[in-house]
Amino acid sequence: MEKTTFEDKAGSEESGSLYDHDTAILAKLGYKQSLDRSLSAFGNFGITFSCLSILSGLTPLYGNALQSGGPVTVIWGWLVVSLFTLTIGMSLAEICSAYPTTGGLYFWTIKILEGRVVNGVHLGSPKWVPLASWVVGYTNWLGLCVAIASTDLAMAQFLASLISMTSGYLASTYVIFGIYVGIIFLHGLVNSLAVRLNGVFNILSVWWHVIGTAIIVIVVVATTPVKQSAAFVFTNWENNTGWNSGFYVFMLGLLQSQYTLSGYDSAAHMSEETRNAQQGGPWGIIRAIVVASAVGWFFLVGITFCIQDFQSQIVNPTVGISLSQIFLDSAGESWAIFLIIIILGAQFFCGSALTLASSRMVYAFARDGALPLSKHLHKLNDKKSPVAAVWFNIAFCFVLGLPYIWSETAYSAIVSVNTIASSISYLIPILCRIVLARDTFQAGPFNLGKFSIPTGIIASVWILVTSVLFLCPTEAPVTAENMNYALVPFVLVIGLCVVYFAIWGRHWFKPGGTRIINDSSVPEGELAIADGGMEATELKDVDSPENVATI
């Protein structure tokens, strides 16, 4: 592999040194530096924080969560979920520091195990690891795409509620879907820009979320004539689920918080575009979780003080969404419109950040040949941006949204797969780290030391518990209408994924840079990847001197 020229990359000796170091680490992992490495650590945090987006995650589900345990679940449950989510984030951050690549979790799954040495014997990866990596990649990608779809559909519904509030027009399902299509198309346009502009866009998103949340809480608290007591906010229990078990109802109420606090792996997917990625990526994960947890709790406490009538605002809101009803009743129509616009902006920022992160995941997955049309999806434009991967995800999100037209129940099942799929993609690399590579894992600059294994165990147990919860029915008695069908699309996706691997993928899926070719005619960043059914290009071993940069 030819030496990379860094003269145009370094504005100073220090930045050039960082770029050299990041490029050398990436080369050691088997990849060329192809993406534009222009993101600062704060830019990485901004994208990750935007993906978490407490205003996008909490606002659509606030009313539902209050009916499953009331303020007790919403307020205290948020803190419980935040703490457990932080254990997951720290476990992933440690692995991210060791392997800062855009592929993220699926690449980690193989890399963690390939260097295993036990009693002086090199064991390498078990035979099932490529399949596990494949499943992690597809569930990770699916989770990100469903997150885009659910966020943008929630934005379409909020926009429809705003239209209803101002004009009395009740948008049909087809109109809401049309708005949704327009939103995902706009996200495709935004993410076709250079990554430098995306970094600025997502830094703006951080301040929009923080200042916007403060404005919402201050305005609603200031304009609500009669506020709830502290006893109501911190101790009141409500149960409109039909279930008698208080513990089960409380656990169901946690789903709102768990749905919101996901997507932090986006920091890893931006690693190859982040300067000093071994520190910027891990801290992007942790800072995003901590800041989102603090801002989210402030929001929930403030708004819950302003509930005036539980039945009319939470159970049966006239405008369709509980928060919109609270805004309208407390602050009046003009302020309510302004506050909803703040939420709409946050939802747009969130959907855009998720589109950005998911496109990088597709780029990396295609770079290793794991997707149909891989040789097209991993190509970069002249701005070093994977635009084809962006529009591939936009097209897939259009397909994901189609069931909403015919059945909200079917769509809800697909949305539930978001958190389940993401959780599975988090679980597998963490388990590989703490079970099979407990003594052989080589940590990066960010590491948990002696707390690594206990943290990983807690994170794994929590992932398993919440994954099961997302498959459970939320209302009793259980009927065909309210049954949780999330297991059906999830099993279907995993089944197709395994069959796809067994028939085709196992022959050529080569993560870890083993698909870099010895062909000087191929532009840097454009690996020759064979599409399904085509003969793969002859590949050289990544450890060959020609293919690994001098470190």
Coordinates of C-alpha atoms in Angstrom, one line a residue:
M1 CA 0.0 0.0 0.0
E2 CA 1.4 3.4 -1.0
K3 CA 2.3 5.8 1.8
T4 CA -0.4 8.4 2.4
T5 CA 0.4 12.0 2.0
F6 CA -0.6 14.1 5.0
E7 CA 0.5 17.6 3.9
D8 CA -3.0 18.7 2.9
K9 CA -4.5 17.2 6.1
A10 CA -2.5 19.0 8.7
G11 CA -3.1 22.6 9.6
S12 CA -0.4 22.4 12.2
E13 CA 2.2 19.9 13.3
E14 CA -0.1 18.7 16.1
S15 CA -3.1 18.1 13.8
G16 CA -0.9 16.4 11.3
S17 CA 0.5 14.1 14.0
L18 CA -3.0 13.2 15.1
Y19 CA -4.0 12.5 11.6
D20 CA -1.0 10.3 11.1
H21 CA -1.7 8.4 14.3
D22 CA -5.4 7.8 13.4
T23 CA -4.5 6.7 9.9
A24 CA -1.8 4.3 11.2
I25 CA -4.3 2.8 13.7
L26 CA -6.8 2.3 11.0
A27 CA -4.2 0.7 8.7
K28 CA -3.2 -1.7 11.5
L29 CA -6.9 -2.8 11.6
G30 CA -6.8 -3.4 7.9
Y31 CA -8.4 -0.3 6.3
K32 CA -7.2 2.7 4.3
Q33 CA -8.1 6.2 5.4
S34 CA -10.8 7.1 2.8
L35 CA -13.4 9.2 4.6
D36 CA -12.8 12.8 5.5
R37 CA -11.4 12.8 9.0
S38 CA -12.6 16.3 10.0
L39 CA -14.8 15.8 13.0
S40 CA -13.7 17.0 16.4
A41 CA -14.5 15.1 19.6
F42 CA -17.3 17.6 20.2
G43 CA -18.6 17.0 16.7
N44 CA -18.7 13.3 17.3
F45 CA -20.5 13.9 20.6
G46 CA -23.0 16.2 18.8
I47 CA -23.9 13.5 16.3
T48 CA -24.3 10.9 19.0
F49 CA -26.3 13.2 21.3
S50 CA -28.6 14.1 18.4
C51 CA -29.2 10.4 17.8
L52 CA -30.3 10.0 21.4
S53 CA -32.5 13.1 21.2
I54 CA -34.5 13.2 24.4
L55 CA -37.1 15.6 22.7
S56 CA -37.6 13.0 19.9
G57 CA -37.8 9.9 22.1
L58 CA -39.7 11.2 25.1
T59 CA -42.3 13.3 23.5
P60 CA -44.3 10.7 21.5
L61 CA -44.4 8.1 24.3
Y62 CA -44.8 10.4 27.3
G63 CA -48.6 9.8 27.6
N64 CA -48.2 6.0 27.2
A65 CA -45.5 5.8 29.8
L66 CA -47.6 7.7 32.4
Q67 CA -50.4 5.2 32.0
S68 CA -48.0 2.4 32.8
G69 CA -46.9 3.3 36.4
G70 CA -47.6 7.0 36.3
P71 CA -45.0 9.6 37.4
V72 CA -43.2 7.0 39.6
T73 CA -42.2 5.1 36.5
V74 CA -41.5 8.1 34.3
I75 CA -39.4 10.0 36.8
W76 CA -37.6 7.3 38.7
G77 CA -37.6 4.8 35.8
W78 CA -35.7 7.3 33.7
L79 CA -32.9 7.3 36.3
V80 CA -32.8 3.5 36.5
V81 CA -32.6 3.2 32.7
S82 CA -30.0 5.9 32.5
L83 CA -27.7 4.1 35.0
F84 CA -27.9 0.8 33.2
T85 CA -27.5 2.4 29.8
L86 CA -24.3 4.0 31.0
T87 CA -22.9 0.5 31.9
I88 CA -23.7 -0.6 28.3
G89 CA -22.1 2.6 26.9
M90 CA -19.0 2.2 29.0
S91 CA -18.6 -1.4 27.8
L92 CA -18.9 -0.4 24.2
A93 CA -16.7 2.7 24.6
E94 CA -13.9 0.4 25.9
I95 CA -14.1 -1.7 22.7
C96 CA -14.5 1.3 20.5
S97 CA -11.2 2.7 21.8
A98 CA -9.4 -0.5 20.9
Y99 CA -11.0 -0.7 17.4
P100 CA -12.0 2.8 16.1
T101 CA -13.6 1.8 12.8
T102 CA -16.8 2.9 11.1
G103 CA -18.0 -0.7 11.0
G104 CA -18.4 -0.6 14.7
L105 CA -20.0 -3.5 16.5
Y106 CA -19.9 -6.2 13.8
F107 CA -16.2 -5.5 13.2
W108 CA -15.5 -5.6 16.9
T109 CA -17.1 -9.0 17.2
I110 CA -14.5 -10.7 15.0
K111 CA -11.6 -8.5 16.1
I112 CA -12.0 -9.2 19.8
L113 CA -11.6 -12.9 19.3
E114 CA -9.1 -13.3 16.4
G115 CA -6.0 -12.8 18.6
R116 CA -7.0 -15.2 21.4
V117 CA -4.1 -16.9 23.0
V118 CA -4.7 -19.4 25.8
N119 CA -1.7 -21.1 27.6
G120 CA 0.6 -20.1 24.7
V121 CA -1.7 -21.6 22.0
H122 CA -3.2 -19.3 19.4
L123 CA -6.9 -20.2 19.3
G124 CA -8.2 -17.4 17.0
S125 CA -11.9 -16.9 16.4
P126 CA -14.4 -19.8 16.9
K127 CA -16.0 -21.0 13.6
W128 CA -19.3 -19.4 14.5
V129 CA -17.9 -15.9 14.9
P130 CA -18.3 -14.8 11.2
L131 CA -22.0 -15.6 11.5
A132 CA -22.3 -13.7 14.8
S133 CA -20.5 -10.7 13.2
W134 CA -22.9 -10.9 10.2
V135 CA -26.0 -11.0 12.5
V136 CA -24.6 -8.1 14.6
G137 CA -24.1 -6.1 11.4
Y138 CA -27.6 -6.7 10.1
T139 CA -29.3 -6.1 13.5
N140 CA -27.3 -2.9 14.0
W141 CA -28.2 -1.6 10.6
L142 CA -31.8 -2.6 11.0
G143 CA -32.0 -0.9 14.4
L144 CA -30.6 2.4 13.0
C145 CA -32.9 2.4 10.0
V146 CA -36.0 1.6 12.1
A147 CA -34.9 4.5 14.5
I148 CA -34.9 6.8 11.5
A149 CA -38.3 5.6 10.4
S150 CA -39.9 5.9 13.9
T151 CA -38.3 9.3 14.5
D152 CA -39.5 10.8 11.2
L153 CA -42.9 9.3 11.5
A154 CA -43.3 10.8 15.0
M155 CA -42.2 14.1 13.5
A156 CA -44.9 13.7 10.8
Q157 CA -47.5 13.0 13.5
F158 CA -46.4 16.0 15.6
L159 CA -46.7 18.2 12.5
A160 CA -50.2 16.8 11.8
S161 CA -51.2 17.6 15.4
L162 CA -49.9 21.1 14.9
I163 CA -52.0 21.4 11.8
S164 CA -55.0 20.1 13.7
M165 CA -54.4 22.6 16.5
T166 CA -54.3 25.6 14.2
S167 CA -56.8 24.7 11.5
G168 CA -59.0 21.9 12.8
Y169 CA -58.0 19.7 9.9
L170 CA -57.4 16.1 10.9
A171 CA -54.8 14.6 8.7
S172 CA -55.5 11.1 7.3
T173 CA -53.0 8.3 7.5
Y174 CA -52.1 8.8 3.9
V175 CA -51.4 12.5 4.5
I176 CA -49.2 11.7 7.5
F177 CA -47.3 9.1 5.4
G178 CA -46.8 11.8 2.6
I179 CA -45.3 14.1 5.2
Y180 CA -43.1 11.3 6.4
V181 CA -41.8 10.7 2.9
G182 CA -41.0 14.4 2.5
I183 CA -39.0 14.3 5.8
I184 CA -36.9 11.3 4.9
F185 CA -36.2 12.9 1.5
L186 CA -34.9 16.1 3.2
H187 CA -32.7 14.0 5.4
G188 CA -31.2 12.4 2.3
L189 CA -30.4 15.8 0.9
V190 CA -28.8 17.1 4.2
N191 CA -26.6 14.0 4.4
S192 CA -25.4 14.3 0.9
L193 CA -23.4 17.2 2.0
A194 CA -19.7 17.1 3.1
V195 CA -19.1 15.7 6.6
R196 CA -17.7 19.0 7.7
L197 CA -21.1 20.6 7.3
N198 CA -22.8 17.7 9.0
G199 CA -20.5 18.3 12.0
V200 CA -21.6 21.9 12.2
F201 CA -25.2 20.8 11.7
N202 CA -25.0 18.4 14.6
I203 CA -23.2 20.9 17.0
L204 CA -26.1 23.2 16.3
S205 CA -28.4 20.3 17.2
V206 CA -26.8 20.0 20.7
W207 CA -27.6 23.6 21.5
W208 CA -31.1 23.3 20.0
H209 CA -31.8 20.4 22.3
V210 CA -30.4 21.9 25.5
I211 CA -31.7 25.4 25.0
G212 CA -35.0 24.2 23.5
T213 CA -35.6 21.8 26.4
A214 CA -35.0 24.7 28.9
I215 CA -37.4 27.0 27.0
I216 CA -40.1 24.3 26.9
V217 CA -39.9 23.6 30.6
I218 CA -39.6 27.3 31.7
V219 CA -42.6 28.4 29.5
V220 CA -44.9 25.5 30.5
V221 CA -44.0 25.9 34.2
A222 CA -44.5 29.7 34.1
T223 CA -47.8 29.5 32.3
T224 CA -49.5 26.6 34.1
P225 CA -51.9 28.2 36.6
V226 CA -52.2 25.3 39.1
K227 CA -49.2 22.9 39.3
Q228 CA -49.1 19.4 40.7
S229 CA -47.5 18.7 44.1
A230 CA -44.1 17.1 44.6
A231 CA -45.9 14.1 46.1
F232 CA -47.8 13.6 42.7
V233 CA -44.6 14.1 40.6
F234 CA -42.4 11.7 42.6
T235 CA -44.8 9.2 44.2
N236 CA -48.0 9.0 42.3
W237 CA -48.9 5.6 40.7
E238 CA -51.2 5.2 37.7
N239 CA -52.1 1.9 36.0
N240 CA -54.3 1.9 32.9
T241 CA -52.7 -1.2 31.4
G242 CA -55.1 -3.8 32.7
W243 CA -52.3 -5.8 34.4
N244 CA -52.4 -6.4 38.1
S245 CA -48.7 -6.9 38.8
G246 CA -47.2 -3.6 39.9
F247 CA -43.7 -4.8 39.1
Y248 CA -44.6 -5.8 35.5
V249 CA -46.4 -2.5 35.0
F250 CA -43.3 -0.6 36.2
M251 CA -41.0 -2.6 33.9
L252 CA -43.4 -1.9 30.9
G253 CA -43.1 1.8 31.8
L254 CA -39.4 1.7 31.4
L255 CA -39.7 1.0 27.7
Q256 CA -40.2 4.7 26.9
S257 CA -36.9 5.5 28.6
Q258 CA -35.1 2.6 27.0
Y259 CA -36.4 3.5 23.5
T260 CA -35.1 7.0 24.0
L261 CA -31.6 6.1 25.3
S262 CA -30.5 4.1 22.3
G263 CA -28.4 4.9 19.2
Y264 CA -25.2 5.9 21.1
D265 CA -23.2 3.5 19.0
S266 CA -23.4 6.3 16.4
A267 CA -20.1 7.6 17.9
A268 CA -18.4 4.4 16.8
H269 CA -19.8 4.7 13.2
M270 CA -18.2 8.2 12.9
S271 CA -14.8 6.9 14.2
E272 CA -13.0 7.1 10.8
E273 CA -14.1 10.7 10.5
T274 CA -13.2 11.7 14.0
R275 CA -9.8 13.1 15.0
N276 CA -8.1 11.2 17.8
A277 CA -10.7 8.6 17.4
Q278 CA -9.4 6.3 20.1
Q279 CA -10.5 9.0 22.6
G280 CA -13.1 10.9 20.7
G281 CA -15.3 7.9 19.9
P282 CA -15.5 6.4 23.4
W283 CA -16.1 9.8 25.1
G284 CA -18.7 10.6 22.4
I285 CA -20.7 7.6 23.6
I286 CA -20.3 8.3 27.3
R287 CA -20.8 12.1 27.2
A288 CA -23.9 11.7 25.0
I289 CA -25.5 9.3 27.5
V290 CA -24.7 11.4 30.5
V291 CA -25.9 14.7 29.0
A292 CA -29.0 13.1 27.6
S293 CA -29.8 11.6 30.9
A294 CA -29.5 14.9 32.8
V295 CA -31.4 16.9 30.2
G296 CA -34.1 14.2 30.0
W297 CA -34.7 14.1 33.7
F298 CA -35.0 17.9 33.9
F299 CA -37.6 17.8 31.1
L300 CA -39.7 15.0 32.6
V301 CA -39.8 16.5 36.1
G302 CA -40.7 20.0 34.8
I303 CA -43.5 18.8 32.5
T304 CA -45.0 16.4 35.0
F305 CA -45.5 19.3 37.5
C306 CA -47.7 20.9 34.8
I307 CA -50.2 18.1 34.3
Q308 CA -53.6 19.6 35.2
D309 CA -56.0 16.9 34.3
F310 CA -54.7 13.3 33.9
Q311 CA -57.8 12.0 32.1
S312 CA -58.1 14.8 29.5
Q313 CA -54.5 15.4 28.9
I314 CA -52.9 12.0 29.2
V315 CA -55.5 9.4 28.6
N316 CA -57.7 11.1 26.0
P317 CA -55.9 14.2 24.6
T318 CA -58.1 16.1 22.1
V319 CA -55.2 16.9 19.8
G320 CA -53.9 13.3 19.8
I321 CA -50.6 13.8 21.6
S322 CA -50.4 14.3 25.4
L323 CA -47.6 16.8 25.3
S324 CA -49.3 18.9 22.7
Q325 CA -52.4 18.9 24.9
I326 CA -50.4 20.0 27.9
F327 CA -48.8 22.8 26.0
L328 CA -52.1 24.0 24.7
D329 CA -53.9 23.9 28.0
S330 CA -51.0 25.6 29.9
A331 CA -49.6 28.2 27.6
G332 CA -52.3 28.7 25.0
E333 CA -52.3 28.2 21.2
S334 CA -49.5 30.7 20.3
W335 CA -47.0 29.3 22.8
A336 CA -48.0 25.7 22.1
I337 CA -47.2 26.2 18.4
F338 CA -43.8 27.7 19.3
L339 CA -43.0 24.8 21.6
I340 CA -44.1 22.1 19.2
I341 CA -41.9 23.8 16.5
I342 CA -38.9 23.3 19.0
I343 CA -39.8 19.6 19.2
L344 CA -40.1 19.3 15.4
G345 CA -36.7 20.9 15.0
A346 CA -35.2 18.4 17.5
Q347 CA -36.9 15.5 15.7
F348 CA -35.5 16.7 12.4
F349 CA -32.0 17.0 13.9
C350 CA -32.3 13.5 15.3
G351 CA -33.5 11.9 12.1
S352 CA -30.7 13.6 10.2
A353 CA -28.0 12.3 12.7
L354 CA -29.4 8.8 12.5
T355 CA -29.3 8.9 8.7
L356 CA -25.7 10.1 8.9
A357 CA -24.6 7.3 11.3
S358 CA -26.5 4.6 9.5
S359 CA -25.0 5.6 6.1
R360 CA -21.5 5.1 7.6
M361 CA -22.6 1.7 8.9
V362 CA -23.8 0.7 5.4
Y363 CA -20.6 2.1 3.9
A364 CA -18.4 -0.1 6.2
F365 CA -20.6 -3.1 5.8
A366 CA -20.5 -2.8 2.0
R367 CA -16.8 -2.3 2.2
D368 CA -16.5 -5.8 3.7
G369 CA -19.0 -7.1 1.0
A370 CA -21.9 -7.8 3.3
L371 CA -24.7 -6.1 1.4
P372 CA -26.3 -6.5 -2.1
L373 CA -24.7 -4.0 -4.5
S374 CA -21.8 -3.7 -2.1
K375 CA -19.4 -2.4 -4.8
H376 CA -21.7 0.6 -5.3
L377 CA -22.6 1.2 -1.7
H378 CA -19.1 1.7 -0.4
K379 CA -18.1 4.3 -3.0
L380 CA -17.4 7.8 -2.0
N381 CA -18.1 11.0 -3.9
D382 CA -15.6 13.8 -4.5
K383 CA -16.4 15.2 -0.9
K384 CA -15.4 11.8 0.5
S385 CA -19.0 11.1 1.6
P386 CA -20.8 7.8 1.0
V387 CA -23.8 9.3 -0.8
A388 CA -25.0 6.0 -2.3
A389 CA -25.2 4.5 1.2
V390 CA -27.3 7.5 2.3
W391 CA -29.9 7.0 -0.4
F392 CA -29.9 3.3 0.1
N393 CA -31.1 3.8 3.7
I394 CA -33.6 6.5 2.6
A395 CA -35.1 4.0 0.2
F396 CA -35.2 1.3 2.9
C397 CA -36.9 3.7 5.3
F398 CA -39.6 4.4 2.7
V399 CA -40.3 0.6 2.7
L400 CA -40.3 0.4 6.5
G401 CA -42.9 3.1 6.7
L402 CA -45.4 1.5 4.2
P403 CA -47.1 -0.8 6.8
Y404 CA -48.2 2.4 8.7
I405 CA -50.7 3.1 5.9
W406 CA -52.6 -0.1 6.5
S407 CA -52.0 -1.0 10.1
E408 CA -50.6 1.0 13.0
T409 CA -50.3 -2.3 15.0
A410 CA -48.1 -3.8 12.3
Y411 CA -46.0 -0.6 12.2
S412 CA -45.7 -0.6 16.0
A413 CA -44.3 -4.1 15.9
I414 CA -41.7 -3.0 13.4
V415 CA -40.8 0.0 15.6
S416 CA -40.4 -2.3 18.6
V417 CA -37.7 -4.2 16.6
N418 CA -35.6 -1.0 16.7
T419 CA -34.6 -1.4 20.4
I420 CA -34.5 -5.2 20.3
A421 CA -32.2 -5.3 17.2
S422 CA -30.0 -2.5 18.6
S423 CA -29.8 -4.4 21.9
I424 CA -28.7 -7.7 20.3
S425 CA -26.0 -5.9 18.3
Y426 CA -24.7 -4.4 21.6
L427 CA -24.9 -7.7 23.5
I428 CA -22.8 -9.9 21.3
P429 CA -19.6 -7.9 21.2
I430 CA -19.9 -7.3 25.0
L431 CA -20.3 -11.0 25.7
C432 CA -17.4 -11.9 23.4
R433 CA -15.3 -9.4 25.4
I434 CA -16.2 -10.6 28.9
V435 CA -16.6 -14.3 28.3
L436 CA -14.3 -15.4 25.5
A437 CA -11.6 -12.7 25.5
R438 CA -11.6 -11.9 29.2
D439 CA -7.8 -12.2 29.5
T440 CA -6.7 -11.6 25.9
F441 CA -8.6 -8.4 25.0
Q442 CA -6.1 -5.6 24.3
A443 CA -7.7 -2.4 25.5
G444 CA -7.1 1.0 23.9
P445 CA -6.4 4.3 25.6
F446 CA -9.9 4.4 27.1
N447 CA -10.4 1.3 29.3
L448 CA -12.3 0.3 32.5
G449 CA -9.5 -1.6 34.1
K450 CA -10.6 -4.0 36.8
F451 CA -14.2 -2.7 36.4
S452 CA -14.4 -3.9 32.8
I453 CA -15.8 -7.4 33.5
P454 CA -18.3 -6.5 36.2
T455 CA -19.6 -3.6 34.1
G456 CA -20.0 -5.9 31.1
I457 CA -21.9 -8.4 33.1
I458 CA -24.4 -5.8 34.4
A459 CA -24.8 -4.4 30.9
S460 CA -25.4 -7.9 29.4
V461 CA -28.1 -8.8 32.0
W462 CA -29.9 -5.5 31.5
I463 CA -29.8 -5.9 27.7
L464 CA -31.4 -9.4 28.0
V465 CA -34.1 -8.1 30.5
T466 CA -35.2 -5.1 28.3
S467 CA -35.1 -7.2 25.1
V468 CA -37.6 -9.6 26.6
L469 CA -39.7 -6.7 27.8
F470 CA -40.0 -5.3 24.3
L471 CA -41.6 -8.6 23.2
C472 CA -44.2 -8.6 26.0
P473 CA -47.8 -7.5 25.6
T474 CA -48.4 -4.0 27.1
E475 CA -52.2 -4.2 27.7
A476 CA -54.6 -6.8 29.3
P477 CA -56.6 -8.6 28.4
V478 CA -54.5 -9.5 25.4
T479 CA -56.4 -9.4 22.1
A480 CA -55.5 -9.6 18.4
E481 CA -55.5 -5.8 18.3
N482 CA -53.2 -5.0 21.2
M483 CA -51.0 -8.1 21.0
N484 CA -47.3 -7.3 20.7
Y485 CA -46.2 -8.8 17.4
A486 CA -42.6 -7.6 17.6
L487 CA -41.3 -11.1 17.8
V488 CA -42.7 -11.9 14.3
P489 CA -40.6 -9.4 12.3
F490 CA -37.6 -9.9 14.5
V491 CA -37.5 -13.7 14.0
L492 CA -38.2 -13.2 10.3
V493 CA -35.3 -10.8 10.0
I494 CA -32.9 -13.0 11.9
G495 CA -34.0 -16.1 10.0
L496 CA -33.5 -14.4 6.6
C497 CA -30.2 -13.1 7.8
V498 CA -28.9 -16.5 8.8
V499 CA -30.2 -18.1 5.5
Y500 CA -28.6 -15.4 3.5
F501 CA -25.3 -16.0 5.2
A502 CA -25.5 -19.8 4.8
I503 CA -26.2 -19.7 1.1
W504 CA -24.1 -16.8 0.1
G505 CA -22.4 -14.6 2.7
R506 CA -20.2 -17.2 4.3
H507 CA -18.2 -17.6 1.1
W508 CA -17.0 -14.0 0.8
F509 CA -17.8 -12.0 4.0
K510 CA -14.3 -10.8 5.1
P511 CA -14.3 -8.1 7.7
G512 CA -11.1 -6.7 9.0
G513 CA -9.4 -5.4 5.8
T514 CA -8.9 -8.8 4.2
R515 CA -10.6 -7.5 1.1
I516 CA -8.0 -4.9 0.3
I517 CA -6.5 -5.7 -3.1
N518 CA -3.1 -5.3 -4.7
D519 CA -4.2 -3.1 -7.5
S520 CA -2.8 0.4 -7.9
S521 CA -5.5 1.3 -10.4
V522 CA -8.2 1.2 -7.8
P523 CA -8.7 4.7 -6.2
E524 CA -8.0 4.9 -2.5
G525 CA -11.1 4.1 -0.6
E526 CA -12.7 2.1 -3.4
L527 CA -12.1 -1.6 -2.6
A528 CA -13.1 -4.1 -5.2
I529 CA -16.0 -5.9 -3.7
A530 CA -17.8 -8.7 -5.5
D531 CA -21.6 -8.5 -5.7
G532 CA -23.6 -11.6 -5.0
G533 CA -23.1 -14.3 -7.5
M534 CA -20.0 -12.6 -9.0
E535 CA -16.6 -14.0 -8.8
A536 CA -14.6 -12.2 -6.0
T537 CA -11.5 -10.3 -6.9
E538 CA -8.2 -11.9 -5.8
L539 CA -7.4 -10.5 -2.4
K540 CA -4.2 -10.2 -0.4
D541 CA -3.7 -10.8 3.3
V542 CA -4.0 -7.6 5.3
D543 CA -0.8 -8.5 7.3
S544 CA 1.2 -8.4 4.1
P545 CA 3.8 -5.6 4.1
E546 CA 2.3 -4.2 0.9
N547 CA -1.0 -3.7 2.6
V548 CA -0.2 -2.4 6.0
A549 CA 1.0 1.1 6.6
T550 CA 4.1 1.6 8.6
I551 CA 3.2 2.5 12.2

